[in-house]
């Protein structure tokens, strides 16, 4: 019995103790709330010197890789899945959107860019707009905090249209009503369906709407 | 006397190995991404989807066929019109469906799985068997499922890799400890007999549903993009 307990303790300390998977020291929700990546031993050694055991000079008995797991900043239950999908890689998404705008519409480089975001959660939309504006400024674009405004009648009609049709109509009305000038360009990032976890981006310039993705 | 004792130990060991086994699944990347769609709802009415499963080092032909059938059922239950086929073989339902129905395929979902890492120490397993699983043993398999979604013309709409690990812990002590801990755990935290399979299936089917839904939306948006001027 004593031998068993000793062996058990040793084994547990060596294996399960450091394992990020579900086990005696890790709950199911805790194991799921991790961001993991698998890296070769030399990469792990460079990132975490002293933590990862270097390869034996004569080579390791078994092929080793290192699984690096870090706990997510926010627990999964704290945000809705749709918010989590946008906010978990907000910076990357903002850079991507800004890059897409400059790459696909180079003729608008001198334009004043207005930025709009529409998701299910207004707070998330505000964060997304802010991040997109920052990313565009960092790419050398001129960005305005102004938001194009439409009249009540326009909004009444446009909000009844399916989102795919609403944006081209809104874009045309922005130009017709003077909400956007000739030197303005609007970058809109939208969630078209509440069930999706990706963002779509379109550009409105000279009253013409173009979907970028 | 010695022979009967040896066979008793061997049989007992095998029995304990088969019972004292704890399977654990952990999503590594992609599999625990947020999912908004409900895989039980009709998310794809009128969508014509082709599911292609490639056999490889992780899944043989039979397993790839099962994966395709399960994925097909998943999307059929969500309202899609599904055909399935093996990537390296001839279409076994697709060809027939194409003859009967002239409507082209809207989206193609291609699944390719591979083993990215495995750990299986022979010394540990030998000790485990010889000690009738008093000395515990552990094996680990990490897999990656490459998901590629294209439209009917072959245009790439979405691609992602879903990685997970399956850890098998064997030992009477491991099993007893987990059973004891299960008494203190809440129902959704218990490590039940099929928990690893159920968790993996739930994650995989949730991710596949979400990815196809996203790709469908992307496809609809791209249809609005005018062709480039020549």
Coordinates of C-alpha atoms in Angstrom, one line a residue:
Chain A
X1 CA 0.0 0.0 0.0
X2 CA 2.8 2.3 0.9
X3 CA 4.7 1.5 -2.3
X4 CA 1.5 2.1 -4.3
X5 CA 0.9 5.5 -2.7
X6 CA 4.5 6.5 -3.3
X7 CA 4.4 5.4 -6.9
X8 CA 1.1 7.2 -7.4
X9 CA 2.4 10.4 -5.9
X10 CA 5.5 10.4 -8.0
X11 CA 3.6 9.7 -11.2
X12 CA 1.0 12.3 -10.4
X13 CA 3.6 15.0 -9.7
X14 CA 5.4 14.1 -13.0
X15 CA 2.5 13.9 -15.3
X16 CA -0.9 15.1 -14.2
X17 CA 0.4 17.9 -12.1
X18 CA 1.6 19.9 -15.0
X19 CA -0.9 18.8 -17.6
X20 CA -3.4 21.4 -18.7
X21 CA -6.0 18.8 -19.5
X22 CA -9.0 17.8 -17.4
X23 CA -7.8 15.9 -14.3
X24 CA -7.4 15.8 -10.6
X25 CA -6.1 19.4 -10.5
X26 CA -8.0 20.9 -13.4
X27 CA -11.8 21.3 -13.9
X28 CA -13.5 20.8 -17.2
X29 CA -14.2 24.5 -17.6
X30 CA -10.7 25.3 -16.5
X31 CA -9.2 23.0 -19.1
X32 CA -11.4 24.6 -21.8
X33 CA -10.5 28.1 -20.8
X34 CA -7.0 27.8 -22.2
X35 CA -5.3 29.0 -25.3
X36 CA -2.7 26.4 -26.3
X37 CA -0.1 26.1 -28.9
X38 CA 2.3 23.3 -29.7
X39 CA 5.9 24.3 -30.3
X40 CA 9.2 22.5 -30.9
X41 CA 11.6 22.2 -27.9
X42 CA 14.1 24.8 -29.2
X43 CA 11.4 27.4 -29.6
X44 CA 10.0 26.6 -26.1
X45 CA 13.5 26.8 -24.7
X46 CA 14.0 30.3 -26.2
X47 CA 10.7 31.5 -24.8
X48 CA 10.8 29.9 -21.3
X49 CA 14.5 29.3 -20.4
X50 CA 14.9 27.2 -17.3
X51 CA 11.3 26.0 -17.4
X52 CA 11.6 23.6 -20.3
X53 CA 14.1 20.8 -20.0
X54 CA 16.7 21.1 -22.8
X55 CA 17.3 18.1 -25.1
X56 CA 19.8 15.5 -23.8
X57 CA 23.2 15.9 -25.5
X58 CA 22.8 12.4 -26.8
X59 CA 19.3 13.0 -27.9
X60 CA 16.0 12.3 -26.1
X61 CA 14.6 8.8 -25.8
X62 CA 11.2 9.9 -27.1
X63 CA 10.4 12.7 -29.6
X64 CA 9.4 15.7 -27.5
X65 CA 7.3 18.8 -28.3
X66 CA 6.1 21.4 -25.8
X67 CA 2.5 22.4 -25.4
X68 CA 2.3 25.9 -24.1
X69 CA -1.1 26.8 -22.6
X70 CA -2.1 30.1 -21.1
X71 CA -5.3 30.9 -19.3
X72 CA -7.7 33.2 -21.2
X73 CA -8.0 36.6 -19.7
X74 CA -11.8 36.4 -19.5
X75 CA -13.7 33.3 -18.4
X76 CA -15.8 31.9 -21.3
X77 CA -19.1 32.4 -19.5
X78 CA -18.6 36.1 -18.9
X79 CA -19.2 37.2 -22.5
X80 CA -21.7 36.0 -25.0
X81 CA -20.1 33.7 -27.8
X82 CA -20.8 36.3 -30.4
X83 CA -19.0 39.1 -28.4
X84 CA -16.2 36.7 -27.5
X85 CA -15.7 35.8 -31.2
X86 CA -15.1 39.5 -32.0
X87 CA -13.3 40.6 -28.9
X88 CA -10.9 37.6 -28.6
X89 CA -9.0 38.8 -31.7
X90 CA -10.0 42.4 -31.9
X91 CA -6.6 43.8 -32.8
X92 CA -6.0 41.3 -35.5
X93 CA -9.4 41.9 -37.0
X94 CA -8.9 45.7 -36.9
X95 CA -5.5 45.4 -38.7
X96 CA -7.1 43.1 -41.3
X97 CA -10.0 45.5 -42.0
X98 CA -7.7 48.5 -42.3
X99 CA -5.3 46.5 -44.6
X100 CA -8.2 45.4 -46.7
X101 CA -9.5 49.0 -47.1
X102 CA -6.2 50.3 -48.3
X103 CA -5.3 47.4 -50.5
X104 CA -8.7 47.0 -52.3
X105 CA -9.4 50.8 -52.7
X106 CA -6.0 52.5 -53.2
X107 CA -7.7 55.4 -55.0
X108 CA -9.3 56.4 -51.7
X109 CA -5.9 56.9 -49.9
X110 CA -6.5 60.7 -49.8
X111 CA -10.1 60.4 -48.6
X112 CA -11.3 61.2 -45.1
X113 CA -12.4 57.9 -43.7
X114 CA -15.5 57.6 -41.5
X115 CA -15.9 54.3 -39.6
X116 CA -19.0 52.5 -38.6
X117 CA -19.5 49.1 -36.9
X118 CA -22.7 47.3 -36.3
X119 CA -22.9 44.2 -34.2
X120 CA -25.5 42.8 -31.8
X121 CA -23.9 44.5 -28.8
X122 CA -23.4 48.4 -29.1
X123 CA -20.5 48.3 -26.7
X124 CA -18.7 45.8 -28.8
X125 CA -19.5 47.9 -31.9
X126 CA -17.9 50.9 -30.2
X127 CA -14.7 48.9 -29.4
X128 CA -14.5 47.6 -32.9
X129 CA -14.9 51.1 -34.4
X130 CA -12.2 52.5 -32.1
X131 CA -9.8 49.6 -33.0
X132 CA -10.5 50.0 -36.7
X133 CA -9.9 53.8 -36.6
X134 CA -6.6 53.2 -34.7
X135 CA -5.5 50.6 -37.2
X136 CA -6.3 52.9 -40.1
X137 CA -4.5 55.9 -38.6
X138 CA -1.4 53.6 -38.1
X139 CA -1.6 52.9 -41.8
X140 CA -1.4 56.6 -42.6
X141 CA -5.0 57.2 -43.5
X142 CA -7.0 60.3 -42.5
X143 CA -9.8 59.2 -40.1
X144 CA -12.7 61.3 -38.8
X145 CA -14.8 60.7 -35.8
X146 CA -17.8 62.0 -37.7
X147 CA -20.7 59.7 -38.3
X148 CA -22.9 60.1 -41.5
X149 CA -26.5 60.8 -40.5
X150 CA -29.7 60.0 -42.4
X151 CA -33.2 61.4 -41.9
X152 CA -36.0 59.6 -40.1
X153 CA -37.7 58.6 -43.3
X154 CA -34.6 57.1 -44.8
X155 CA -33.9 55.1 -41.7
X156 CA -37.5 53.9 -41.6
X157 CA -37.1 52.5 -45.1
X158 CA -33.6 51.2 -44.8
X159 CA -34.1 49.3 -41.5
X160 CA -36.9 47.3 -43.2
X161 CA -34.6 46.1 -45.9
X162 CA -32.4 42.9 -45.6
X163 CA -28.9 44.0 -44.4
X164 CA -27.4 42.9 -47.8
X165 CA -29.7 45.4 -49.6
X166 CA -29.8 48.1 -46.9
X167 CA -26.2 49.1 -47.1
X168 CA -26.1 50.0 -50.8
X169 CA -29.3 52.0 -50.3
X170 CA -27.9 53.8 -47.2
X171 CA -24.7 54.6 -49.1
X172 CA -26.6 56.2 -52.0
X173 CA -28.7 58.2 -49.5
X174 CA -25.6 59.4 -47.6
X175 CA -24.4 61.0 -50.9
X176 CA -27.8 62.3 -51.9
X177 CA -28.6 63.9 -48.6
X178 CA -25.1 65.4 -48.2
X179 CA -24.3 63.2 -45.2
X180 CA -21.1 62.3 -47.0
X181 CA -19.1 64.6 -49.2
X182 CA -17.1 63.7 -52.3
X183 CA -13.9 63.5 -50.3
X184 CA -15.4 61.1 -47.7
X185 CA -15.3 57.3 -47.6
X186 CA -17.1 55.1 -45.2
X187 CA -15.8 51.9 -43.9
X188 CA -18.5 49.8 -42.3
X189 CA -18.0 46.5 -40.4
X190 CA -21.1 44.6 -39.8
X191 CA -22.6 41.3 -38.6
X192 CA -25.2 40.4 -41.1
X193 CA -26.7 37.5 -39.3
X194 CA -26.7 37.1 -35.5
X195 CA -25.7 33.5 -35.9
X196 CA -22.4 34.2 -37.6
X197 CA -19.1 34.8 -35.8
X198 CA -17.3 36.6 -38.7
X199 CA -17.5 40.2 -39.7
X200 CA -18.2 41.6 -43.1
X201 CA -16.7 44.8 -44.3
X202 CA -17.9 47.2 -47.0
X203 CA -16.8 50.6 -48.3
X204 CA -19.1 53.5 -49.3
X205 CA -17.6 56.1 -51.6
X206 CA -19.3 58.5 -54.1
X207 CA -22.6 56.9 -53.3
X208 CA -21.5 53.5 -54.4
X209 CA -21.3 50.6 -51.9
X210 CA -18.8 47.8 -52.3
X211 CA -18.5 44.7 -50.2
X212 CA -14.9 43.9 -49.4
X213 CA -15.5 40.6 -47.5
Chain B
X1 CA 0.8 -23.3 -9.0
X2 CA 3.2 -20.7 -10.4
X3 CA 1.5 -20.9 -13.8
X4 CA -1.9 -20.5 -12.4
X5 CA -0.8 -17.5 -10.3
X6 CA 0.8 -15.9 -13.4
X7 CA -2.3 -16.4 -15.5
X8 CA -4.4 -15.0 -12.6
X9 CA -2.2 -11.9 -12.4
X10 CA -2.4 -11.5 -16.2
X11 CA -6.2 -11.9 -16.4
X12 CA -6.7 -9.6 -13.4
X13 CA -4.3 -7.1 -15.0
X14 CA -6.1 -7.0 -18.2
X15 CA -9.5 -6.7 -16.5
X16 CA -8.1 -3.8 -14.4
X17 CA -6.6 -2.2 -17.4
X18 CA -9.9 -2.3 -19.2
X19 CA -11.8 -0.9 -16.3
X20 CA -9.3 1.4 -14.7
X21 CA -9.0 3.6 -17.8
X22 CA -9.8 7.3 -17.9
X23 CA -10.0 9.0 -21.2
X24 CA -9.7 12.8 -21.2
X25 CA -10.1 15.2 -24.1
X26 CA -8.7 18.7 -24.3
X27 CA -9.3 21.2 -27.1
X28 CA -5.9 22.7 -28.0
X29 CA -6.8 25.3 -30.7
X30 CA -9.9 26.0 -32.7
X31 CA -12.1 23.4 -31.1
X32 CA -13.0 25.7 -28.2
X33 CA -13.7 28.8 -30.3
X34 CA -17.0 30.5 -29.7
X35 CA -20.0 28.9 -31.4
X36 CA -23.3 30.9 -31.8
X37 CA -25.2 28.6 -34.1
X38 CA -27.3 25.8 -32.6
X39 CA -26.4 22.6 -34.4
X40 CA -29.9 21.3 -33.5
X41 CA -31.7 24.1 -35.5
X42 CA -32.5 24.4 -39.2
X43 CA -29.5 26.6 -40.1
X44 CA -29.1 25.5 -43.7
X45 CA -32.4 25.3 -45.5
X46 CA -31.9 25.0 -49.3
X47 CA -28.1 24.7 -49.0
X48 CA -26.6 22.0 -51.2
X49 CA -23.5 20.8 -49.4
X50 CA -20.9 18.3 -50.4
X51 CA -18.8 16.8 -47.6
X52 CA -15.4 15.3 -48.6
X53 CA -13.4 13.3 -46.1
X54 CA -9.8 12.5 -46.9
X55 CA -8.3 9.3 -45.4
X56 CA -4.8 9.6 -44.1
X57 CA -2.5 8.5 -41.3
X58 CA -5.1 9.2 -38.6
X59 CA -8.3 7.9 -40.2
X60 CA -8.4 4.9 -42.4
X61 CA -11.0 4.5 -45.2
X62 CA -13.6 3.1 -42.9
X63 CA -13.1 5.7 -40.2
X64 CA -13.1 8.5 -42.8
X65 CA -16.4 7.1 -44.2
X66 CA -17.9 7.2 -40.6
X67 CA -16.7 10.8 -40.2
X68 CA -18.3 11.7 -43.5
X69 CA -21.6 10.0 -42.6
X70 CA -21.7 11.7 -39.2
X71 CA -21.0 15.1 -40.7
X72 CA -23.6 14.4 -43.4
X73 CA -26.2 13.6 -40.8
X74 CA -25.2 16.7 -38.8
X75 CA -25.9 19.0 -41.8
X76 CA -28.9 17.0 -43.0
X77 CA -30.5 17.6 -39.6
X78 CA -29.9 21.3 -40.1
X79 CA -31.8 21.3 -43.3
X80 CA -29.0 21.0 -45.9
X81 CA -29.1 18.8 -48.9
X82 CA -25.9 16.8 -48.4
X83 CA -23.8 14.5 -50.5
X84 CA -20.7 12.8 -49.0
X85 CA -17.7 11.2 -50.6
X86 CA -14.2 10.0 -49.7
X87 CA -11.4 12.3 -51.0
X88 CA -9.3 9.5 -52.5
X89 CA -12.2 7.4 -53.8
X90 CA -15.1 7.7 -56.2
X91 CA -18.1 9.5 -54.9
X92 CA -20.5 7.0 -53.4
X93 CA -23.5 9.2 -53.1
X94 CA -22.5 12.4 -54.9
X95 CA -22.5 10.9 -58.4
X96 CA -26.0 9.5 -58.0
X97 CA -27.2 12.7 -56.5
X98 CA -25.8 14.8 -59.3
X99 CA -27.5 12.6 -61.9
X100 CA -30.9 13.0 -60.2
X101 CA -30.6 16.6 -59.4
X102 CA -29.0 19.1 -61.8
X103 CA -28.7 21.9 -59.3
X104 CA -25.0 22.5 -58.7
X105 CA -23.3 22.2 -55.3
X106 CA -23.3 25.4 -53.3
X107 CA -20.5 24.6 -50.8
X108 CA -17.9 21.9 -50.4
X109 CA -16.6 21.0 -46.9
X110 CA -13.4 19.1 -47.0
X111 CA -12.0 17.4 -43.9
X112 CA -8.5 16.1 -43.5
X113 CA -7.2 14.7 -40.2
X114 CA -3.7 13.9 -39.1
X115 CA -1.8 12.9 -36.0
X116 CA 0.5 15.7 -34.9
X117 CA 1.9 14.2 -31.8
X118 CA 1.8 10.9 -29.9
X119 CA 3.3 9.9 -26.6
X120 CA 3.4 6.3 -25.5
X121 CA 6.2 5.1 -23.3
X122 CA 6.7 1.3 -23.6
X123 CA 8.5 1.1 -20.3
X124 CA 5.7 2.8 -18.4
X125 CA 3.1 0.4 -20.1
X126 CA 5.3 -2.6 -19.3
X127 CA 5.4 -1.7 -15.6
X128 CA 1.7 -1.0 -15.6
X129 CA 0.8 -4.4 -17.0
X130 CA 3.3 -6.2 -14.7
X131 CA 2.1 -4.4 -11.6
X132 CA -1.6 -5.2 -12.5
X133 CA -2.0 -1.4 -13.1
X134 CA -0.8 -0.4 -9.7
X135 CA 1.9 1.5 -11.5
X136 CA -0.2 3.9 -13.7
X137 CA 0.5 4.5 -17.4
X138 CA -0.3 7.3 -19.7
X139 CA -0.6 7.7 -23.5
X140 CA -1.4 10.8 -25.4
X141 CA -2.5 11.5 -29.0
X142 CA -2.8 14.9 -30.5
X143 CA -4.7 15.3 -33.7
X144 CA -5.4 18.1 -36.2
X145 CA -8.4 18.3 -38.4
X146 CA -8.0 20.6 -41.4
X147 CA -11.3 22.1 -42.5
X148 CA -11.5 23.7 -46.0
X149 CA -14.7 25.2 -47.3
X150 CA -15.1 26.2 -51.0
X151 CA -18.0 27.4 -53.1
X152 CA -19.3 25.4 -56.0
X153 CA -16.7 26.9 -58.4
X154 CA -13.8 26.0 -56.0
X155 CA -13.3 29.5 -54.6
X156 CA -11.8 29.2 -51.1
X157 CA -14.2 30.7 -48.5
X158 CA -12.8 29.5 -45.2
X159 CA -10.0 27.4 -43.9
X160 CA -9.0 26.4 -40.3
X161 CA -7.2 23.8 -38.3
X162 CA -8.9 22.3 -35.3
X163 CA -6.4 20.7 -32.8
X164 CA -7.2 18.5 -29.8
X165 CA -5.6 15.9 -27.5
X166 CA -6.9 12.7 -26.2
X167 CA -5.1 11.5 -23.0
X168 CA -5.6 7.9 -21.8
X169 CA -4.7 7.4 -18.1
X170 CA -4.6 3.8 -17.0
X171 CA -4.3 2.6 -13.4
X172 CA -6.4 1.4 -10.6
X173 CA -5.3 4.4 -8.5
X174 CA -6.0 6.9 -11.3
X175 CA -9.4 5.3 -11.8
X176 CA -10.2 5.2 -8.1
X177 CA -9.1 8.8 -7.6
X178 CA -11.2 10.1 -10.5
X179 CA -14.3 8.1 -9.2
X180 CA -13.7 9.6 -5.7
X181 CA -13.4 13.1 -7.1
X182 CA -16.5 12.6 -9.2
X183 CA -18.5 12.3 -6.0
X184 CA -17.5 15.9 -5.2
X185 CA -17.9 17.3 -8.7
X186 CA -20.9 18.8 -10.2
X187 CA -22.7 16.9 -13.0
X188 CA -21.2 18.9 -15.8
X189 CA -17.7 18.5 -14.4
X190 CA -17.8 14.7 -13.9
X191 CA -15.4 12.5 -16.0
X192 CA -18.0 10.0 -17.1
X193 CA -17.2 6.9 -19.1
X194 CA -17.9 8.5 -22.6
X195 CA -17.2 12.1 -21.5
X196 CA -14.1 12.5 -23.8
X197 CA -16.0 11.2 -26.9
X198 CA -19.1 13.3 -26.1
X199 CA -17.0 16.5 -25.5
X200 CA -15.0 16.0 -28.7
X201 CA -18.2 15.4 -30.7
X202 CA -19.9 18.4 -29.3
X203 CA -16.9 20.6 -30.0
X204 CA -16.3 19.2 -33.5
X205 CA -19.9 19.4 -34.7
X206 CA -20.4 22.8 -33.2
X207 CA -17.3 24.2 -34.9
X208 CA -18.2 22.5 -38.3
X209 CA -21.7 24.0 -38.1
X210 CA -20.3 27.4 -37.3
X211 CA -17.7 27.3 -40.0
X212 CA -20.2 26.3 -42.7
X213 CA -22.6 28.9 -41.5
X214 CA -19.9 31.6 -41.7
X215 CA -18.8 30.4 -45.1
X216 CA -22.4 30.5 -46.3
X217 CA -22.7 34.1 -45.2
X218 CA -19.3 34.9 -46.8
X219 CA -20.5 33.2 -50.0
X220 CA -23.7 35.3 -50.1
X221 CA -21.7 38.5 -49.6
X222 CA -19.2 37.7 -52.3
X223 CA -22.0 37.1 -54.7
X224 CA -22.9 40.8 -54.3
X225 CA -19.3 41.8 -55.3
X226 CA -19.3 43.0 -59.0
X227 CA -16.7 41.2 -61.2
X228 CA -13.5 43.2 -61.7
X229 CA -13.4 45.6 -64.7
X230 CA -11.3 44.5 -67.6

